[in-house]
Short mmCIF file of C-alpha atoms in Angstrom, two decimals:
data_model
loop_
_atom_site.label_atom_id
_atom_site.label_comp_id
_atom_site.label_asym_id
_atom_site.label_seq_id
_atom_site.Cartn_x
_atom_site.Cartn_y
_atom_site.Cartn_z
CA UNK H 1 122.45 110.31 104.92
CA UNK H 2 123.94 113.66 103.65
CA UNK H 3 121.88 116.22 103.27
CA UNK H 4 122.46 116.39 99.14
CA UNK H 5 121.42 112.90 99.32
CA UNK H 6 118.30 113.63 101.40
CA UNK H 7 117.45 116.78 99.03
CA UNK H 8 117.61 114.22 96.57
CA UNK H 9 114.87 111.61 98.04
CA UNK H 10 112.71 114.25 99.29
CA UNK H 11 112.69 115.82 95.50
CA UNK H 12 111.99 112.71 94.16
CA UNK H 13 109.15 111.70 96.22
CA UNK H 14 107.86 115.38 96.13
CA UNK H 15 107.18 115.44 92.50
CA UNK H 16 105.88 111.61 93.05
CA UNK H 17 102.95 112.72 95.09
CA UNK H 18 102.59 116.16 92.93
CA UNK H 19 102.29 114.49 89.65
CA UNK H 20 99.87 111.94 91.17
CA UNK H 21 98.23 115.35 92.38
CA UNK H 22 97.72 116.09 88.81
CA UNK H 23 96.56 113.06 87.79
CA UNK H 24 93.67 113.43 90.52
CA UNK H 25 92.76 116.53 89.82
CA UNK H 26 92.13 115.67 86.22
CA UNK H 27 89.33 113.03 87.01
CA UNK H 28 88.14 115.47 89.37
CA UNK H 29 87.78 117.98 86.89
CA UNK H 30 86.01 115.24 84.95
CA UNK H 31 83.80 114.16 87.84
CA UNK H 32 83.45 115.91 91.18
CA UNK H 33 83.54 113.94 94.46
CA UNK H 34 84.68 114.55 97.98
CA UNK H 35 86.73 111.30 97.77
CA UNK H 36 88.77 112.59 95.12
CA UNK H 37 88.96 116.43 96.30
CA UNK H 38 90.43 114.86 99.84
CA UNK H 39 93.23 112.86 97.10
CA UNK H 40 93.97 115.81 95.61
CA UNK H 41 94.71 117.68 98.29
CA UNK H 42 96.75 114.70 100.38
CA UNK H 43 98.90 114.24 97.43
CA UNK H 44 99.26 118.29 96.82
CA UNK H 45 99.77 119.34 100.44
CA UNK H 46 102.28 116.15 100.39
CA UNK H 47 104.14 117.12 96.92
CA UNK H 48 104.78 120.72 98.70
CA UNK H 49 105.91 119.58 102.13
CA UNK H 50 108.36 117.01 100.88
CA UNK H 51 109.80 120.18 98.03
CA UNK H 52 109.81 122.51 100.99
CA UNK H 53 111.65 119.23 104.01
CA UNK H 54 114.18 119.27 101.63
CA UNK H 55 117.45 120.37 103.07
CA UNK H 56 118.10 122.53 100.30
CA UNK H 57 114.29 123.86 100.14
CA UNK H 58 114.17 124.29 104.04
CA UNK H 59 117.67 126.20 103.84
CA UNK H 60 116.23 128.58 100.90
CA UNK H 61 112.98 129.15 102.94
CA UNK H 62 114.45 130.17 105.71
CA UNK H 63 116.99 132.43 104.05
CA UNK H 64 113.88 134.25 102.48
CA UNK H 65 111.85 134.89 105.76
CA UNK H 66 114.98 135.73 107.52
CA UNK H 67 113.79 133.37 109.89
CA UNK H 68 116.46 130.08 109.75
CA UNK H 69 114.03 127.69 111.50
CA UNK H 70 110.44 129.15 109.89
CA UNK H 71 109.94 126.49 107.46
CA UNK H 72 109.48 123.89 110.00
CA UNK H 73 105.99 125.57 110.87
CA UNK H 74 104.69 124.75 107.24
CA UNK H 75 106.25 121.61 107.06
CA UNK H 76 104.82 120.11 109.87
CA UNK H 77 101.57 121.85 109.51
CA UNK H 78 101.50 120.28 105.73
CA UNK H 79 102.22 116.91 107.31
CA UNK H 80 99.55 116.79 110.16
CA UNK H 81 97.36 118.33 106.76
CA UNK H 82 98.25 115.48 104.80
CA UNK H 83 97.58 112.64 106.69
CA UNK H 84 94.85 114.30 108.42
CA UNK H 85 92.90 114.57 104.46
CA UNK H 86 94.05 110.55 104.07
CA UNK H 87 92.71 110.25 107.81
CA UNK H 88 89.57 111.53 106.70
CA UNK H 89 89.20 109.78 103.21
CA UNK H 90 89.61 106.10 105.03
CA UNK H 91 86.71 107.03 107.26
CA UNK H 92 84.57 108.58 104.07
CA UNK H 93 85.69 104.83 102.58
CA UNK H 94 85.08 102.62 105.15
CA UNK H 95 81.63 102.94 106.92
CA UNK H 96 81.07 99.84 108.47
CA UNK H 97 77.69 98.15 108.11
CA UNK H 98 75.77 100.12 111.15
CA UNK H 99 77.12 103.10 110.22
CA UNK H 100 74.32 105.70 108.74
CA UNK H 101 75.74 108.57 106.49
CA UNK H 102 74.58 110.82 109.15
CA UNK H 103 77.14 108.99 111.52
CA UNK H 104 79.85 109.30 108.98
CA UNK H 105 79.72 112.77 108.42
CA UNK H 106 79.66 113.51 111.95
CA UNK H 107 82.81 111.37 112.78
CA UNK H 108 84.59 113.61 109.21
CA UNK H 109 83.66 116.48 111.08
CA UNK H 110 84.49 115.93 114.52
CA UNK H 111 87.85 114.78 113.30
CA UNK H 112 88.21 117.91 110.88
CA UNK H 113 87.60 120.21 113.94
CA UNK H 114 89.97 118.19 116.09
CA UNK H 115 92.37 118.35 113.24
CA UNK H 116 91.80 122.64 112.65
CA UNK H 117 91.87 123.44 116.31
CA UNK H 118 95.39 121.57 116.98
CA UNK H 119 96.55 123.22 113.66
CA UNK H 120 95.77 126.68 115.08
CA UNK H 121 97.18 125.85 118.77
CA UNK H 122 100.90 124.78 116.72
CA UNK H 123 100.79 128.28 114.78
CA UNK H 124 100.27 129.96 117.99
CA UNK H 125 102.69 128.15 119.77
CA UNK H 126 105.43 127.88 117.02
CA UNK H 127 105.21 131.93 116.49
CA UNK H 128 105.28 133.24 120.30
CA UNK H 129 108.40 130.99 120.25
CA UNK H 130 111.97 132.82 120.07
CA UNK H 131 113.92 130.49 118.18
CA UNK H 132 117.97 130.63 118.08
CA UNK H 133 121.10 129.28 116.93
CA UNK H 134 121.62 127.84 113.31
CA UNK H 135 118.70 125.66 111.55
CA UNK H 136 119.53 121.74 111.16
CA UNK H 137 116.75 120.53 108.77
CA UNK H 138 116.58 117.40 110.42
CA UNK H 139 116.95 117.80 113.86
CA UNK H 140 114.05 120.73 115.13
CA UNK H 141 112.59 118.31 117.88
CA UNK H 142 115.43 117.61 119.61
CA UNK H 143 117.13 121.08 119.13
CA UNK H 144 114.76 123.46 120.25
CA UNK H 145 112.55 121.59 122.07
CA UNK H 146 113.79 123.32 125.54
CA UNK H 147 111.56 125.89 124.52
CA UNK H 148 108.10 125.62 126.64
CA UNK H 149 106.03 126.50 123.43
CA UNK H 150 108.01 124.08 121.29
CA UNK H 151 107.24 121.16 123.66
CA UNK H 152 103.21 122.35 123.36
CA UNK H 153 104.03 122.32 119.59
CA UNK H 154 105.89 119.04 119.35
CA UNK H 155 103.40 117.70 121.69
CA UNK H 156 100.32 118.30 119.92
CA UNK H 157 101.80 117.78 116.22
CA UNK H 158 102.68 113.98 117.90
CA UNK H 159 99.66 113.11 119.65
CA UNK H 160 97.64 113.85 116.41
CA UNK H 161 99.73 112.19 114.37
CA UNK H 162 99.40 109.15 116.73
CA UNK H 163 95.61 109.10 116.51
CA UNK H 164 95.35 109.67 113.08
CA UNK H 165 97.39 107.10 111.54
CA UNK H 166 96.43 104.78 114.03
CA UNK H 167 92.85 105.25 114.02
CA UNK H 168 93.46 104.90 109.80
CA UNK H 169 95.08 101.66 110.72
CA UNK H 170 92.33 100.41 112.75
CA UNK H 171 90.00 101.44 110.23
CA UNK H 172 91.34 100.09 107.43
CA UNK H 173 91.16 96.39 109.14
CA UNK H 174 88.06 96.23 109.92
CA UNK H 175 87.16 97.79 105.92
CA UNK H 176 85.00 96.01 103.72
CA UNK H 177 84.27 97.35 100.19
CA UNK H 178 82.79 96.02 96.70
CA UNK H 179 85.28 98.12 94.84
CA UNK H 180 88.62 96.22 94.18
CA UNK H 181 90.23 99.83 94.01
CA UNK H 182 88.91 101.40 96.44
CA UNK H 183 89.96 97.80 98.90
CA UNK H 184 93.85 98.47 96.85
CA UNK H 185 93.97 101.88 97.98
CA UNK H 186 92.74 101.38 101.75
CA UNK H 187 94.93 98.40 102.65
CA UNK H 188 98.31 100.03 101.75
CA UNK H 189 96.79 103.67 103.05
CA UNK H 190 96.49 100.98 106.43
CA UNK H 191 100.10 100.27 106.00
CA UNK H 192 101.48 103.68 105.09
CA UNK H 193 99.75 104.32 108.01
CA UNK H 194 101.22 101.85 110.70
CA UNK H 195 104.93 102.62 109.01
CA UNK H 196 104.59 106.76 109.45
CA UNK H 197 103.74 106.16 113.50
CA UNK H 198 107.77 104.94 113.69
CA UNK H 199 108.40 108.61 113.39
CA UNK H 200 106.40 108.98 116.26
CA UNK H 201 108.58 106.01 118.26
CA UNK H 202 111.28 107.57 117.31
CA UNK H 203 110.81 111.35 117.46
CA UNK H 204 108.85 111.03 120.88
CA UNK H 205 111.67 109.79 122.88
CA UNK H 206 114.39 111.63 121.59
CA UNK H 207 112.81 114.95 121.87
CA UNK H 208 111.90 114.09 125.46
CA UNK H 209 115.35 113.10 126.66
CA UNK H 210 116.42 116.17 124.91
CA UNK H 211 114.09 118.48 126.80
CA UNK H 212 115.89 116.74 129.65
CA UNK H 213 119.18 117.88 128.86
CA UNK H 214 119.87 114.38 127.10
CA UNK H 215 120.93 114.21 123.68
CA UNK H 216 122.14 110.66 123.47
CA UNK H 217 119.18 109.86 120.84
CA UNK H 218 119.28 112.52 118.71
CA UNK H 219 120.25 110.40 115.90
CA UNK H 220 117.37 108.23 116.58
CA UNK H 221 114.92 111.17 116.17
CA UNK H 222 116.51 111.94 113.13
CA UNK H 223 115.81 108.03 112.15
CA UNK H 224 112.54 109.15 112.39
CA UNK H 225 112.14 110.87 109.13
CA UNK H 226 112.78 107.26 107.30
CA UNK H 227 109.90 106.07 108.17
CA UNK H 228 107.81 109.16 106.85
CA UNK H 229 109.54 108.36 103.30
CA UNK H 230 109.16 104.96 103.35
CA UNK H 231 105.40 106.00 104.59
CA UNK H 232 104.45 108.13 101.76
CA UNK H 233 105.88 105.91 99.28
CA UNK H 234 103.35 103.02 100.16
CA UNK H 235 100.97 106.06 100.21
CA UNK H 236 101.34 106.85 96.73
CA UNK H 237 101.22 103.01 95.78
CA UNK H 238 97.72 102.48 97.77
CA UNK H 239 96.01 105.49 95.60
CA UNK H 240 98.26 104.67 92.11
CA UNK H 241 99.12 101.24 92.38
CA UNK H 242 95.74 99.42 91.48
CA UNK H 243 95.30 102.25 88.16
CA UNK H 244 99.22 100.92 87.17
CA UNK H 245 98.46 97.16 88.09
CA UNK H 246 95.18 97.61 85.96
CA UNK H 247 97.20 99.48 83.10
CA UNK H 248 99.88 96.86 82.94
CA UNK H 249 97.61 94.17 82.79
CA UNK H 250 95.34 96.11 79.80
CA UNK H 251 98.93 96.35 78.13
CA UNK H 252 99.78 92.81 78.44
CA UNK H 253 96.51 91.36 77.21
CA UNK H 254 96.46 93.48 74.35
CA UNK H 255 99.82 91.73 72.99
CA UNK H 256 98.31 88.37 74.28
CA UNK H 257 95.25 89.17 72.21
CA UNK H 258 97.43 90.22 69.32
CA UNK H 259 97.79 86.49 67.51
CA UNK H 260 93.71 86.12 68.04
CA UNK H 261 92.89 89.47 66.13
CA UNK H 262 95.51 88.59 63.27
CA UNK H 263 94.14 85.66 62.59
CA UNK H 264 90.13 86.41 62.86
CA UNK H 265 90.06 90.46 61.38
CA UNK H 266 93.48 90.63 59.37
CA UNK H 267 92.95 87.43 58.58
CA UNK H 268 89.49 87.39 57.75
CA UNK H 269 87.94 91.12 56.50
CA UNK H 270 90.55 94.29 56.95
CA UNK H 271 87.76 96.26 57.02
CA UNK H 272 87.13 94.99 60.52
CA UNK H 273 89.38 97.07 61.96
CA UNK H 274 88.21 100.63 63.03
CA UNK H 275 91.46 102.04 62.51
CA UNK H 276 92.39 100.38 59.07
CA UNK H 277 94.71 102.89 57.71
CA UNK H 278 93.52 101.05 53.78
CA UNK H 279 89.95 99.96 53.33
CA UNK H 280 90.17 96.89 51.69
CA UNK H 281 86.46 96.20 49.28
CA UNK H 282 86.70 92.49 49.17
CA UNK H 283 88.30 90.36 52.09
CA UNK H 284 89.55 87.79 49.80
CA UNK H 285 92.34 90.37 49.49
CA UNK H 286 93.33 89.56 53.28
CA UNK H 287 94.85 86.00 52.32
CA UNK H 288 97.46 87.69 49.30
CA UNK H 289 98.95 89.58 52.80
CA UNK H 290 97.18 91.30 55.19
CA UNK H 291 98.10 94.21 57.36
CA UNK H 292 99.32 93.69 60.37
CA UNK H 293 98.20 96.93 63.16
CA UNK H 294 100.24 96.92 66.13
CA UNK H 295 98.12 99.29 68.43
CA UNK H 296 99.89 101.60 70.83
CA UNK H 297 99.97 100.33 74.20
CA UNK H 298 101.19 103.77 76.03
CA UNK H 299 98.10 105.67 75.29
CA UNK H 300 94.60 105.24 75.73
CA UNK H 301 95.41 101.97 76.64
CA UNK H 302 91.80 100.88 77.58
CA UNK H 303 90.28 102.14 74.28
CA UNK H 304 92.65 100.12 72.78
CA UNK H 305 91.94 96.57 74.83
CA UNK H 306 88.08 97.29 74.08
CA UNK H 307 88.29 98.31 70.46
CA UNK H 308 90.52 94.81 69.95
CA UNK H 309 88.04 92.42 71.71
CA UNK H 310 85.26 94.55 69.76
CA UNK H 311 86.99 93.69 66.03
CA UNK H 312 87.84 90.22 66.97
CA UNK H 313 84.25 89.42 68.30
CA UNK H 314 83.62 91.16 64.72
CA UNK H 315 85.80 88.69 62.89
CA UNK H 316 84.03 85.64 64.89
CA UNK H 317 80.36 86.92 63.64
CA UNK H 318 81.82 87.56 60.23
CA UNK H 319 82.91 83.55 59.69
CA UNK H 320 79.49 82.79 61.87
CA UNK H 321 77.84 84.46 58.96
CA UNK H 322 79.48 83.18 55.80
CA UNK H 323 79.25 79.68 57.54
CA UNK H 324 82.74 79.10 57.94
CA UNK H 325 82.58 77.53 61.16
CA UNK H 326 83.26 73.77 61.81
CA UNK H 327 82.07 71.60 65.01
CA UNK H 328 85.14 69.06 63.86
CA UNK H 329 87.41 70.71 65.75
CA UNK H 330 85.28 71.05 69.15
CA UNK H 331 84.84 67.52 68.73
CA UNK H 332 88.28 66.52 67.96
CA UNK H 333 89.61 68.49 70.82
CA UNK H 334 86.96 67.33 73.59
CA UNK H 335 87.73 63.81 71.78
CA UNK H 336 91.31 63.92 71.80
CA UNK H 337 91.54 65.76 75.75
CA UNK H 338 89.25 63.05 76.71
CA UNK H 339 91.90 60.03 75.70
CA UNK H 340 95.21 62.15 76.71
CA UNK H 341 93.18 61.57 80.72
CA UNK H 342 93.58 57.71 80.09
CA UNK H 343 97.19 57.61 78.59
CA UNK H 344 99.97 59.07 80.49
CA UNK H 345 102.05 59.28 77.13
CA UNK H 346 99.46 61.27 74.85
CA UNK H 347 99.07 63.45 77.79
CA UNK H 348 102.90 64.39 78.39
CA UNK H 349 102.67 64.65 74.40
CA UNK H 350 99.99 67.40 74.72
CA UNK H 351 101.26 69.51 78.14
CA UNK H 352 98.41 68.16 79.68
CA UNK H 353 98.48 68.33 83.74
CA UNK H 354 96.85 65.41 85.74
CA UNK H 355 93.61 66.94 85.98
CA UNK H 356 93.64 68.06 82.32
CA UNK H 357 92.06 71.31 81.30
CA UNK H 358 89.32 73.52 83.34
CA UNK H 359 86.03 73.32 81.42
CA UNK H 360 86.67 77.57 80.86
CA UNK H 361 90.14 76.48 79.59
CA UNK H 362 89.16 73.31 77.31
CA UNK H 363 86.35 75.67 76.20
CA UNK H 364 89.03 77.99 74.62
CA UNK H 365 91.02 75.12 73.18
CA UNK H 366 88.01 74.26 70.95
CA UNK H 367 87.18 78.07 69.99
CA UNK H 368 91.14 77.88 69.30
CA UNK H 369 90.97 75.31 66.94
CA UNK H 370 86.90 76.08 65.48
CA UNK H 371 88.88 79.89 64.44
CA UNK H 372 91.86 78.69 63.18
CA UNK H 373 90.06 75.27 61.52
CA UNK H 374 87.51 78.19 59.86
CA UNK H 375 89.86 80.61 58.65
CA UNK H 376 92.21 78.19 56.93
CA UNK H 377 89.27 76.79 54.96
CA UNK H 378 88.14 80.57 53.77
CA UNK H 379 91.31 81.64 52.85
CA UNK H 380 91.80 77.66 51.08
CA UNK H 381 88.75 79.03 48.96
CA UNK H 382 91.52 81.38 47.05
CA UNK H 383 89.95 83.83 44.87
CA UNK H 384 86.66 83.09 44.12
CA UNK H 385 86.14 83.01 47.95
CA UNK H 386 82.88 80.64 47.45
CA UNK H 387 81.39 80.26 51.15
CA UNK H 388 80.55 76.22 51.99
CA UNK H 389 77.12 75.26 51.25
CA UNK H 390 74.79 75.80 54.38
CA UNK H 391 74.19 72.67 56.32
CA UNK H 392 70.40 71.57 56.84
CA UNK H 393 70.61 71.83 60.79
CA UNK H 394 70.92 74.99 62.47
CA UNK H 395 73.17 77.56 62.51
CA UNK H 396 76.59 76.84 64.06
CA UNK H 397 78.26 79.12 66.85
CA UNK H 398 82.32 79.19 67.67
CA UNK H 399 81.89 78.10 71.03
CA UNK H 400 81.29 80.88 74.03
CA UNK H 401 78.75 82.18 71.89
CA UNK H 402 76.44 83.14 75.00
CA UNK H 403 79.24 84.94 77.13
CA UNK H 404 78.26 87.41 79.32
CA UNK H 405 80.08 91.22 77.61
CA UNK H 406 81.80 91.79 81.20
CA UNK H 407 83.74 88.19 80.78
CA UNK H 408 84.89 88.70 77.05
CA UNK H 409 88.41 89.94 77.49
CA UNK H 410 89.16 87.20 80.32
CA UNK H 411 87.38 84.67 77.35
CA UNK H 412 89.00 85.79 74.45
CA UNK H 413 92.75 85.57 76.41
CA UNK H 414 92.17 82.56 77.29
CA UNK H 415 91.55 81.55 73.24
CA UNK H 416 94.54 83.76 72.04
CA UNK H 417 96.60 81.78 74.42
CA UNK H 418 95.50 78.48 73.53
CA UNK H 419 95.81 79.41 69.60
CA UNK H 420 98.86 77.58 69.60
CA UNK H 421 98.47 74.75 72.59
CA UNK H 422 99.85 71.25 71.39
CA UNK H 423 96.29 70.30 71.84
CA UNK H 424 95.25 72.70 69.09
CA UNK H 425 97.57 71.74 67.04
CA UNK H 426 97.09 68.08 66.80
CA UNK H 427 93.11 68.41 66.98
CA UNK H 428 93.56 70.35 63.67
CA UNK H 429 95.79 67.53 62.83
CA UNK H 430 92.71 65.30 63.07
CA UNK H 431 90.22 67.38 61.25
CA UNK H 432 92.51 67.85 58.45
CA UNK H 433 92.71 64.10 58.22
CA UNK H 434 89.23 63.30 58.44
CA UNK H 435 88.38 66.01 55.68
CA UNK H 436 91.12 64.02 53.06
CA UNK H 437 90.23 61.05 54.01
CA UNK H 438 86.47 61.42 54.55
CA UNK H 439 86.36 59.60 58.09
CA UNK H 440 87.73 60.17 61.01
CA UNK H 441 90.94 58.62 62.36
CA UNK H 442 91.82 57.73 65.71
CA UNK H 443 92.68 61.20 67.35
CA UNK H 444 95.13 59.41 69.22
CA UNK H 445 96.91 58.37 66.08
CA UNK H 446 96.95 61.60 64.95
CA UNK H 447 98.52 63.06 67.80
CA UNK H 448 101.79 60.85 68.19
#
């Protein structure tokens, strides 16, 4: 790789970990932990060393201290830093079930003084070193390491770097946590981990054959630094990639729930919405053309996906309570699922599998076709908007009336999805019918 090429990477993947610096930093403004402090300063003290590695940020260094090879004392102290703070976070996540926080604390700081005492023996040995000749960015270890001090240098910088990565790796087997996250985050930290000790296979050898005299695997050493990159990168996935996985799939259900709240709060009451642009007095007006809000899903993304199940579990209680809702439709499609399982032909007709529908799934079919069934017959009633007389039996529920708040979104995806299943369709087929006709035809009839 040339080195424009490797300024390149190294810039790239620099302002990777610095912006996810920022990022951290910004919850822990908003709530102060050690778990977070230790992220912001892995993904700082990383940010800097890969800005300052940089061919083009090592050559300007060292033309400003006057000192060609300086900047390879802050680099690798940044690096032996960096995973030493990711070192340290595994073991603060990861207590296994004997361990008492007293044990855990003494293990943080054991390591920490491990960490600070081989930090102080490099800086001693790096600066009673006379360096010479003309700085290669990439090849210090097996360069100068003729130098007596640089071999004490190179020698504890690599034998930390071996513990600590693989102790994270060890750790990060044996880990066992409630938080889906936190698990994201300490798996790939595992891997990150086991990747970034190839530098050490391939820096150890090649800086020993060069202390020999032996420079045949200087290339090899130089090898090294891919597996650092490729390291860091899975770094910054572990502590980013379950936040992005979690934002994509807020982003996606909120156009998957998009159909769901068009038809139950546009379709139904404008005023539903909680950020209805026109407040609409009667919700008659909804059926003449309602408006149609397509939310942002950049930006407060969360907010969003909770304001949308919020106004469409809104829109449900709203034709709960002008007794709009129908159980002709649950029956027809638990009637109508119920004969596609006993004819091969009705159940290729509806996309049915061999086992059918889950009960969860068949459960949103029904609320599918109970919503859709109930807001065709209110916006039927055209102006005058008269609400069906009350039946003499209880009230009647869409169905998943009694679901738990945590399982709402995963519920209400389900429905929006189903909205327009085959199965829907020709249920609604069959109430239709019935309702002309006043009796109910054969559902399978109805559906080829």
């Amino acid at each position: 790789m040339s080195e424009s090429s490797a300024t390149t990477v190294y810039l790239v993947i620099g302002s990777l970990h610095l912006t996810i610096a920022l990022w951290k930093a910004s919850a822990l403004v908003r709530s102060p932990s050690l778990g977070l402090a230790l992220q912001v300063a892995t993904h700082g003290l990383g940010g800097i060393v890969y800005v300052v590695a940089s061919p083009s940020g090592y050559r300007s260094l060292g033309s400003a201290s006057g000192q060609p090879w300086f900047p390879t004392l802050p680099i690798y102290l940044g690096i032996l830093l960096c995973f030493g703070t990711q070192h340290l976070l595994t073991i603060l996540w990861t207590p296994s079930r004997s361990d008492e926080p007293r044990r855990v604390q003494r293990q943080i700081a054991a390591w920490a003084v491990a960490y600070g005492v081989s930090l102080a023996v490099m800086v001693v040995a790096f600066l009673t070193t006379d360096l010479d000749g003309p700085a290669d960015p990439l090849k210090f270890n097996t360069a100068q390491v003729h130098h007596p001090q640089v071999q004490v240098f190179l020698g504890v910088f690599l034998t930390m770097l071996t513990c600590g990565t693989v102790h994270t790796w060890r750790l990060t087997r044996r880990a066992k946590a409630d938080d889906k996250a936190i698990m994201h985050s300490v798996r790939w930290y595992g891997r990150s981990m086991l990747v970034t000790s190839g530098y050490v296979v391939c820096s150890a050898p090649a800086a020993a054959a060069a202390a020999l005299g032996h420079h045949q695997l200087d290339d090899v050493g130089v090898l090294g630094s891919a597996f650092g990159v490729v390291g860091s990168i899975m770094t910054c996935y572990g502590v980013s990639g379950a936040a992005l996985s979690k934002w994509l799939g807020e982003r996606r259900d909120i156009a998957v729930l998009q159909p769901l709240w068009d038809l139950v709060v546009a379709g139904v009451d404008q005023e539903l919405s909680l950020g209805s642009g026109q407040r609409r007095s009667d919700h008659r007006q909804a059926s003449a053309g309602p408006e149609r809000s397509r939310p942002n899903r950049f930006f407060n993304v969360r907010w969003t996906l909770h304001r949308r199940v919020i106004e469409i579990l809104d829109g449900i209680r709203q034709l709960e309570r002008r007794a709009w809702i129908s159980d002709l439709p649950t029956q027809a499609v638990a009637s109508l699922h119920g004969e596609a399982m006993q004819t091969d032909a009705l159940r290729s007709r509806l996309g049915l599998g061999r086992k059918g529908l889950s009960p969860h799934e068949l459960e949103a079919a029904a609320t599918a076709a109970v919503l859709r069934d109930a807001v065709e017959r209110l916006q039927a009633a055209g102006s005058d908007g008269t609400a069906p007389a009350a039946s003499a039996g209880p009230a009647l529920f869409a169905p998943g009336k009694n679901t738990p708040a945590a399982q709402e979104r995963t519920r209400l995806v389900r429905v929006a999805r189903a909205l327009r299943s085959p199965l829907v369709e020709s249920s609604l087929q069959v109430v239709r019918a019935a309702r002309e006709g006043e009796g109910a035809p054969r559902t399978r009839a109805a559906a080829l």
